């Protein structure tokens, strides 16, 4: 594990004093009053190299300014029916917190289809969840627990995983690259549950320490770090049945009717009214610049792709990742 020295942090801070005011302004939405934590995250992402970490952060801040990321929480996806369709096909939610106060994010990797809207809508929705986490959820968690909380935990549900999921790998790679380049070191651990086969991939050391493949739905292991009320809905059952939860929608953390998503969507609509109280909110997705190339942070997604292909070859269904296309035919 990379050990970051105080000298490196001081050098990084001195370099950041030289950036222009626009970058300093958007930096505030990243550090939320704790610049040291931001410096540590970017330094860790670049193995302690100050010059590389500084370039990474400046590039990220430039991306934020050019794509108006500071305003993205004032740009609701409308109409509501479209947003609900996105929530039903991009399965992500926040069921609760760990016993240490870290937010828990659940991701339905096996059942997400990403087929109800264009790639731009899905990227917009993902960035909005990131920004809401960093600007609202994490500061509130820090205040409640009386300590600085800047990271979350992810539980990935592989129920329903099929080779057809390969069709979404390029979209997931875009999202993962955005996270790696602009939201580094925000996840303390990944827990994989309901895996249909054993993940045999050799992860890089930094990633391997964060990834744990749990038995079955993972309930017993997860209850060691979170209360039952914070368990994702797909971990609250016996056996390895379908993740399409039959309980009420406010217990299904993916649903727009879940408290987290209701609060998030209401927050975005309220911010839109505050920014534009007279003019109606325009329909249409926010177009955000995508990374030009695969980054280190996409290792997780690329490893999943490798496992999918390995699984396919075992079943005579091999498919090349290079042949896959992003579904982008919708406005």
mmCIF file of C-alpha atoms in Angstrom, residues 82-325:
data_model
loop_
_atom_site.group_PDB
_atom_site.id
_atom_site.type_symbol
_atom_site.label_atom_id
_atom_site.label_comp_id
_atom_site.label_asym_id
_atom_site.label_seq_id
_atom_site.Cartn_x
_atom_site.Cartn_y
_atom_site.Cartn_z
ATOM 1 C CA UNK A 82 -38.203 8.570 -18.190
ATOM 2 C CA UNK A 83 -36.333 8.844 -14.897
ATOM 3 C CA UNK A 84 -38.286 5.889 -13.519
ATOM 4 C CA UNK A 85 -37.343 3.863 -16.604
ATOM 5 C CA UNK A 86 -33.685 4.738 -16.022
ATOM 6 C CA UNK A 87 -33.935 3.684 -12.388
ATOM 7 C CA UNK A 88 -35.503 0.373 -13.498
ATOM 8 C CA UNK A 89 -32.670 -0.331 -15.945
ATOM 9 C CA UNK A 90 -29.664 1.190 -14.142
ATOM 10 C CA UNK A 91 -29.967 -0.675 -10.863
ATOM 11 C CA UNK A 92 -28.246 1.296 -8.138
ATOM 12 C CA UNK A 93 -29.423 2.420 -4.723
ATOM 13 C CA UNK A 94 -28.437 3.282 -1.171
ATOM 14 C CA UNK A 95 -30.100 0.971 1.376
ATOM 15 C CA UNK A 96 -28.367 2.403 4.450
ATOM 16 C CA UNK A 97 -25.082 2.754 6.316
ATOM 17 C CA UNK A 98 -22.433 0.508 7.818
ATOM 18 C CA UNK A 99 -22.001 0.303 11.587
ATOM 19 C CA UNK A 100 -19.134 2.798 11.158
ATOM 20 C CA UNK A 101 -21.411 5.254 9.361
ATOM 21 C CA UNK A 102 -20.251 4.722 5.769
ATOM 22 C CA UNK A 103 -22.964 4.924 3.083
ATOM 23 C CA UNK A 104 -23.742 1.601 1.392
ATOM 24 C CA UNK A 105 -24.404 1.583 -2.335
ATOM 25 C CA UNK A 106 -25.954 -1.452 -4.016
ATOM 26 C CA UNK A 107 -25.495 -2.223 -7.692
ATOM 27 C CA UNK A 108 -27.465 -4.792 -9.698
ATOM 28 C CA UNK A 109 -24.672 -5.781 -12.073
ATOM 29 C CA UNK A 110 -26.486 -8.848 -13.337
ATOM 30 C CA UNK A 111 -29.902 -7.340 -14.044
ATOM 31 C CA UNK A 112 -29.063 -3.799 -15.201
ATOM 32 C CA UNK A 113 -29.995 -3.529 -18.877
ATOM 33 C CA UNK A 114 -29.244 0.119 -19.754
ATOM 34 C CA UNK A 115 -31.748 -0.112 -22.597
ATOM 35 C CA UNK A 116 -34.368 2.542 -21.780
ATOM 36 C CA UNK A 117 -32.430 5.701 -22.683
ATOM 37 C CA UNK A 118 -29.281 6.967 -24.374
ATOM 38 C CA UNK A 119 -25.829 6.554 -22.871
ATOM 39 C CA UNK A 120 -25.867 10.279 -22.014
ATOM 40 C CA UNK A 121 -28.830 9.879 -19.675
ATOM 41 C CA UNK A 122 -27.189 6.974 -17.856
ATOM 42 C CA UNK A 123 -23.916 8.886 -17.493
ATOM 43 C CA UNK A 124 -25.827 11.962 -16.262
ATOM 44 C CA UNK A 125 -27.697 9.877 -13.699
ATOM 45 C CA UNK A 126 -24.484 8.237 -12.486
ATOM 46 C CA UNK A 127 -22.686 11.564 -12.052
ATOM 47 C CA UNK A 128 -25.705 13.006 -10.222
ATOM 48 C CA UNK A 129 -25.599 10.136 -7.734
ATOM 49 C CA UNK A 130 -21.845 10.703 -7.276
ATOM 50 C CA UNK A 131 -22.302 14.428 -6.696
ATOM 51 C CA UNK A 132 -25.264 13.927 -4.342
ATOM 52 C CA UNK A 133 -23.180 11.411 -2.394
ATOM 53 C CA UNK A 134 -20.242 13.812 -2.106
ATOM 54 C CA UNK A 135 -22.155 17.055 -1.487
ATOM 55 C CA UNK A 136 -25.113 15.824 0.586
ATOM 56 C CA UNK A 137 -24.853 12.224 1.834
ATOM 57 C CA UNK A 138 -21.224 12.194 3.024
ATOM 58 C CA UNK A 139 -21.329 15.627 4.760
ATOM 59 C CA UNK A 140 -24.546 14.583 6.537
ATOM 60 C CA UNK A 141 -22.955 11.265 7.584
ATOM 61 C CA UNK A 142 -19.881 13.120 8.867
ATOM 62 C CA UNK A 143 -22.026 15.473 10.918
ATOM 63 C CA UNK A 144 -24.164 12.654 12.340
ATOM 64 C CA UNK A 145 -21.163 10.527 13.339
ATOM 65 C CA UNK A 146 -18.945 13.359 14.546
ATOM 66 C CA UNK A 147 -16.070 12.376 12.257
ATOM 67 C CA UNK A 148 -15.010 12.961 8.675
ATOM 68 C CA UNK A 149 -16.530 10.361 6.334
ATOM 69 C CA UNK A 150 -15.461 10.584 2.694
ATOM 70 C CA UNK A 151 -15.858 7.044 1.399
ATOM 71 C CA UNK A 152 -18.600 4.514 0.812
ATOM 72 C CA UNK A 153 -18.990 0.766 0.416
ATOM 73 C CA UNK A 154 -20.439 -1.074 -2.593
ATOM 74 C CA UNK A 155 -22.349 -4.352 -2.772
ATOM 75 C CA UNK A 156 -22.557 -5.804 -6.288
ATOM 76 C CA UNK A 157 -25.324 -8.308 -7.000
ATOM 77 C CA UNK A 158 -24.502 -10.736 -9.815
ATOM 78 C CA UNK A 159 -27.926 -12.379 -9.885
ATOM 79 C CA UNK A 160 -29.127 -12.877 -13.448
ATOM 80 C CA UNK A 161 -25.656 -12.399 -14.900
ATOM 81 C CA UNK A 162 -25.682 -13.487 -18.542
ATOM 82 C CA UNK A 163 -23.385 -13.157 -21.523
ATOM 83 C CA UNK A 164 -25.744 -10.476 -22.798
ATOM 84 C CA UNK A 165 -24.268 -8.271 -20.053
ATOM 85 C CA UNK A 166 -21.203 -7.985 -22.289
ATOM 86 C CA UNK A 167 -23.241 -5.613 -24.445
ATOM 87 C CA UNK A 168 -23.075 -3.074 -21.613
ATOM 88 C CA UNK A 169 -19.372 -3.389 -20.819
ATOM 89 C CA UNK A 170 -18.361 -0.399 -22.913
ATOM 90 C CA UNK A 171 -20.925 1.806 -21.163
ATOM 91 C CA UNK A 172 -19.755 0.509 -17.798
ATOM 92 C CA UNK A 173 -16.178 1.216 -18.868
ATOM 93 C CA UNK A 174 -17.101 4.848 -19.601
ATOM 94 C CA UNK A 175 -18.737 5.191 -16.191
ATOM 95 C CA UNK A 176 -15.826 3.472 -14.446
ATOM 96 C CA UNK A 177 -13.319 5.719 -16.231
ATOM 97 C CA UNK A 178 -15.242 8.822 -15.148
ATOM 98 C CA UNK A 179 -15.121 7.556 -11.566
ATOM 99 C CA UNK A 180 -11.427 6.714 -11.733
ATOM 100 C CA UNK A 181 -10.395 10.051 -13.193
ATOM 101 C CA UNK A 182 -12.703 12.324 -11.201
ATOM 102 C CA UNK A 183 -13.843 10.468 -8.056
ATOM 103 C CA UNK A 184 -10.792 8.373 -7.086
ATOM 104 C CA UNK A 185 -10.573 6.326 -3.902
ATOM 105 C CA UNK A 186 -14.202 6.944 -2.910
ATOM 106 C CA UNK A 187 -14.976 3.251 -2.298
ATOM 107 C CA UNK A 188 -13.413 1.470 0.659
ATOM 108 C CA UNK A 189 -14.566 -2.042 -0.353
ATOM 109 C CA UNK A 190 -16.524 -3.975 -2.980
ATOM 110 C CA UNK A 191 -18.588 -6.982 -1.891
ATOM 111 C CA UNK A 192 -19.719 -9.328 -4.659
ATOM 112 C CA UNK A 193 -22.763 -11.485 -3.906
ATOM 113 C CA UNK A 194 -24.847 -14.055 -5.782
ATOM 114 C CA UNK A 195 -21.958 -14.783 -8.168
ATOM 115 C CA UNK A 196 -23.016 -17.591 -10.548
ATOM 116 C CA UNK A 197 -19.472 -18.924 -10.720
ATOM 117 C CA UNK A 198 -16.157 -18.437 -8.958
ATOM 118 C CA UNK A 199 -14.265 -15.297 -9.950
ATOM 119 C CA UNK A 200 -10.801 -16.590 -10.736
ATOM 120 C CA UNK A 201 -9.319 -13.322 -11.943
ATOM 121 C CA UNK A 202 -5.991 -12.087 -10.634
ATOM 122 C CA UNK A 203 -6.626 -8.562 -9.401
ATOM 123 C CA UNK A 204 -3.914 -5.991 -8.971
ATOM 124 C CA UNK A 205 -2.873 -5.644 -5.342
ATOM 125 C CA UNK A 206 -4.692 -2.355 -4.663
ATOM 126 C CA UNK A 207 -7.924 -3.657 -6.170
ATOM 127 C CA UNK A 208 -7.640 -7.143 -4.680
ATOM 128 C CA UNK A 209 -7.588 -5.713 -1.165
ATOM 129 C CA UNK A 210 -10.902 -3.995 -1.833
ATOM 130 C CA UNK A 211 -12.787 -6.875 -3.488
ATOM 131 C CA UNK A 212 -14.437 -9.705 -1.570
ATOM 132 C CA UNK A 213 -16.572 -12.412 -3.194
ATOM 133 C CA UNK A 214 -19.079 -13.564 -0.578
ATOM 134 C CA UNK A 215 -20.937 -16.849 -0.373
ATOM 135 C CA UNK A 216 -24.509 -16.811 -1.667
ATOM 136 C CA UNK A 217 -26.379 -13.591 -0.962
ATOM 137 C CA UNK A 218 -23.697 -12.573 1.542
ATOM 138 C CA UNK A 219 -26.115 -11.931 4.390
ATOM 139 C CA UNK A 220 -24.036 -13.509 7.176
ATOM 140 C CA UNK A 221 -20.845 -11.694 6.187
ATOM 141 C CA UNK A 222 -22.511 -8.343 5.586
ATOM 142 C CA UNK A 223 -24.294 -8.424 8.946
ATOM 143 C CA UNK A 224 -20.866 -8.190 10.557
ATOM 144 C CA UNK A 225 -20.448 -4.663 9.200
ATOM 145 C CA UNK A 226 -24.050 -3.422 8.883
ATOM 146 C CA UNK A 227 -27.408 -3.851 10.586
ATOM 147 C CA UNK A 228 -30.187 -5.885 8.985
ATOM 148 C CA UNK A 229 -32.115 -2.704 8.189
ATOM 149 C CA UNK A 230 -29.228 -1.561 5.964
ATOM 150 C CA UNK A 231 -28.885 -4.833 4.049
ATOM 151 C CA UNK A 232 -29.665 -4.451 0.343
ATOM 152 C CA UNK A 233 -32.988 -6.123 -0.472
ATOM 153 C CA UNK A 234 -31.278 -8.835 -2.535
ATOM 154 C CA UNK A 235 -29.304 -9.931 0.541
ATOM 155 C CA UNK A 236 -32.412 -10.457 2.681
ATOM 156 C CA UNK A 237 -33.413 -13.817 1.355
ATOM 157 C CA UNK A 238 -32.369 -17.424 1.708
ATOM 158 C CA UNK A 239 -30.750 -19.220 -1.181
ATOM 159 C CA UNK A 240 -29.753 -17.664 -4.488
ATOM 160 C CA UNK A 241 -33.076 -16.936 -6.148
ATOM 161 C CA UNK A 242 -33.842 -14.034 -8.413
ATOM 162 C CA UNK A 243 -32.857 -10.543 -7.377
ATOM 163 C CA UNK A 244 -36.130 -9.178 -8.721
ATOM 164 C CA UNK A 245 -37.444 -8.417 -5.286
ATOM 165 C CA UNK A 246 -41.109 -9.134 -4.603
ATOM 166 C CA UNK A 247 -41.426 -6.909 -1.536
ATOM 167 C CA UNK A 248 -42.659 -3.317 -1.407
ATOM 168 C CA UNK A 249 -40.990 -0.763 -3.666
ATOM 169 C CA UNK A 250 -39.811 1.366 -0.740
ATOM 170 C CA UNK A 251 -37.725 -1.624 0.440
ATOM 171 C CA UNK A 252 -36.239 -2.181 -3.030
ATOM 172 C CA UNK A 253 -33.301 0.218 -2.980
ATOM 173 C CA UNK A 254 -33.217 0.380 -6.788
ATOM 174 C CA UNK A 255 -36.762 1.730 -7.063
ATOM 175 C CA UNK A 256 -37.581 5.399 -7.587
ATOM 176 C CA UNK A 257 -40.024 4.930 -4.692
ATOM 177 C CA UNK A 258 -37.205 4.095 -2.266
ATOM 178 C CA UNK A 259 -36.510 6.950 0.197
ATOM 179 C CA UNK A 260 -32.986 7.541 -1.162
ATOM 180 C CA UNK A 261 -34.113 8.009 -4.745
ATOM 181 C CA UNK A 262 -37.134 10.080 -3.745
ATOM 182 C CA UNK A 263 -34.886 12.412 -1.750
ATOM 183 C CA UNK A 264 -32.307 12.585 -4.548
ATOM 184 C CA UNK A 265 -34.860 13.345 -7.274
ATOM 185 C CA UNK A 266 -36.689 15.897 -5.117
ATOM 186 C CA UNK A 267 -33.367 17.587 -4.290
ATOM 187 C CA UNK A 268 -32.467 17.900 -7.980
ATOM 188 C CA UNK A 269 -35.891 19.308 -8.890
ATOM 189 C CA UNK A 270 -35.708 21.816 -6.020
ATOM 190 C CA UNK A 271 -32.239 22.928 -7.106
ATOM 191 C CA UNK A 272 -33.555 23.408 -10.641
ATOM 192 C CA UNK A 273 -36.335 25.659 -9.364
ATOM 193 C CA UNK A 274 -33.873 27.693 -7.312
ATOM 194 C CA UNK A 275 -31.640 28.204 -10.341
ATOM 195 C CA UNK A 276 -34.448 28.765 -12.857
ATOM 196 C CA UNK A 277 -37.586 29.840 -10.960
ATOM 197 C CA UNK A 278 -39.258 31.371 -14.025
ATOM 198 C CA UNK A 279 -38.207 29.399 -17.082
ATOM 199 C CA UNK A 280 -39.421 25.772 -17.326
ATOM 200 C CA UNK A 281 -36.839 23.028 -17.010
ATOM 201 C CA UNK A 282 -35.722 21.818 -20.434
ATOM 202 C CA UNK A 283 -36.010 18.187 -21.436
ATOM 203 C CA UNK A 284 -32.990 16.379 -22.825
ATOM 204 C CA UNK A 285 -29.896 14.722 -21.431
ATOM 205 C CA UNK A 286 -26.736 16.446 -20.269
ATOM 206 C CA UNK A 287 -23.856 15.584 -22.608
ATOM 207 C CA UNK A 288 -20.686 15.034 -20.605
ATOM 208 C CA UNK A 289 -17.285 14.459 -22.208
ATOM 209 C CA UNK A 290 -16.173 10.835 -21.937
ATOM 210 C CA UNK A 291 -12.599 9.713 -21.235
ATOM 211 C CA UNK A 292 -10.598 9.133 -24.415
ATOM 212 C CA UNK A 293 -9.010 5.913 -23.225
ATOM 213 C CA UNK A 294 -9.420 3.105 -20.716
ATOM 214 C CA UNK A 295 -7.940 4.011 -17.335
ATOM 215 C CA UNK A 296 -6.579 1.989 -14.443
ATOM 216 C CA UNK A 297 -9.841 2.303 -12.559
ATOM 217 C CA UNK A 298 -11.675 0.314 -15.223
ATOM 218 C CA UNK A 299 -9.753 -2.790 -14.149
ATOM 219 C CA UNK A 300 -12.805 -3.937 -12.210
ATOM 220 C CA UNK A 301 -15.063 -3.692 -15.267
ATOM 221 C CA UNK A 302 -12.463 -5.165 -17.627
ATOM 222 C CA UNK A 303 -11.954 -8.078 -15.235
ATOM 223 C CA UNK A 304 -15.684 -8.741 -15.236
ATOM 224 C CA UNK A 305 -15.612 -8.703 -19.037
ATOM 225 C CA UNK A 306 -12.760 -11.212 -19.013
ATOM 226 C CA UNK A 307 -14.721 -13.472 -16.684
ATOM 227 C CA UNK A 308 -17.830 -13.204 -18.884
ATOM 228 C CA UNK A 309 -15.830 -14.198 -21.958
ATOM 229 C CA UNK A 310 -14.143 -17.068 -20.118
ATOM 230 C CA UNK A 311 -17.555 -18.277 -18.991
ATOM 231 C CA UNK A 312 -18.821 -17.967 -22.575
ATOM 232 C CA UNK A 313 -15.971 -19.999 -24.045
ATOM 233 C CA UNK A 314 -16.724 -22.762 -21.567
ATOM 234 C CA UNK A 315 -20.245 -22.808 -22.966
ATOM 235 C CA UNK A 316 -19.311 -22.355 -26.620
ATOM 236 C CA UNK A 317 -20.608 -18.782 -26.733
ATOM 237 C CA UNK A 318 -17.452 -16.735 -27.141
ATOM 238 C CA UNK A 319 -17.875 -13.076 -28.147
ATOM 239 C CA UNK A 320 -15.306 -10.383 -28.730
ATOM 240 C CA UNK A 321 -15.442 -7.263 -26.579
ATOM 241 C CA UNK A 322 -14.294 -5.250 -29.614
ATOM 242 C CA UNK A 323 -17.526 -6.134 -31.444
ATOM 243 C CA UNK A 324 -19.769 -4.616 -28.791
ATOM 244 C CA UNK A 325 -21.535 -1.282 -29.205
#
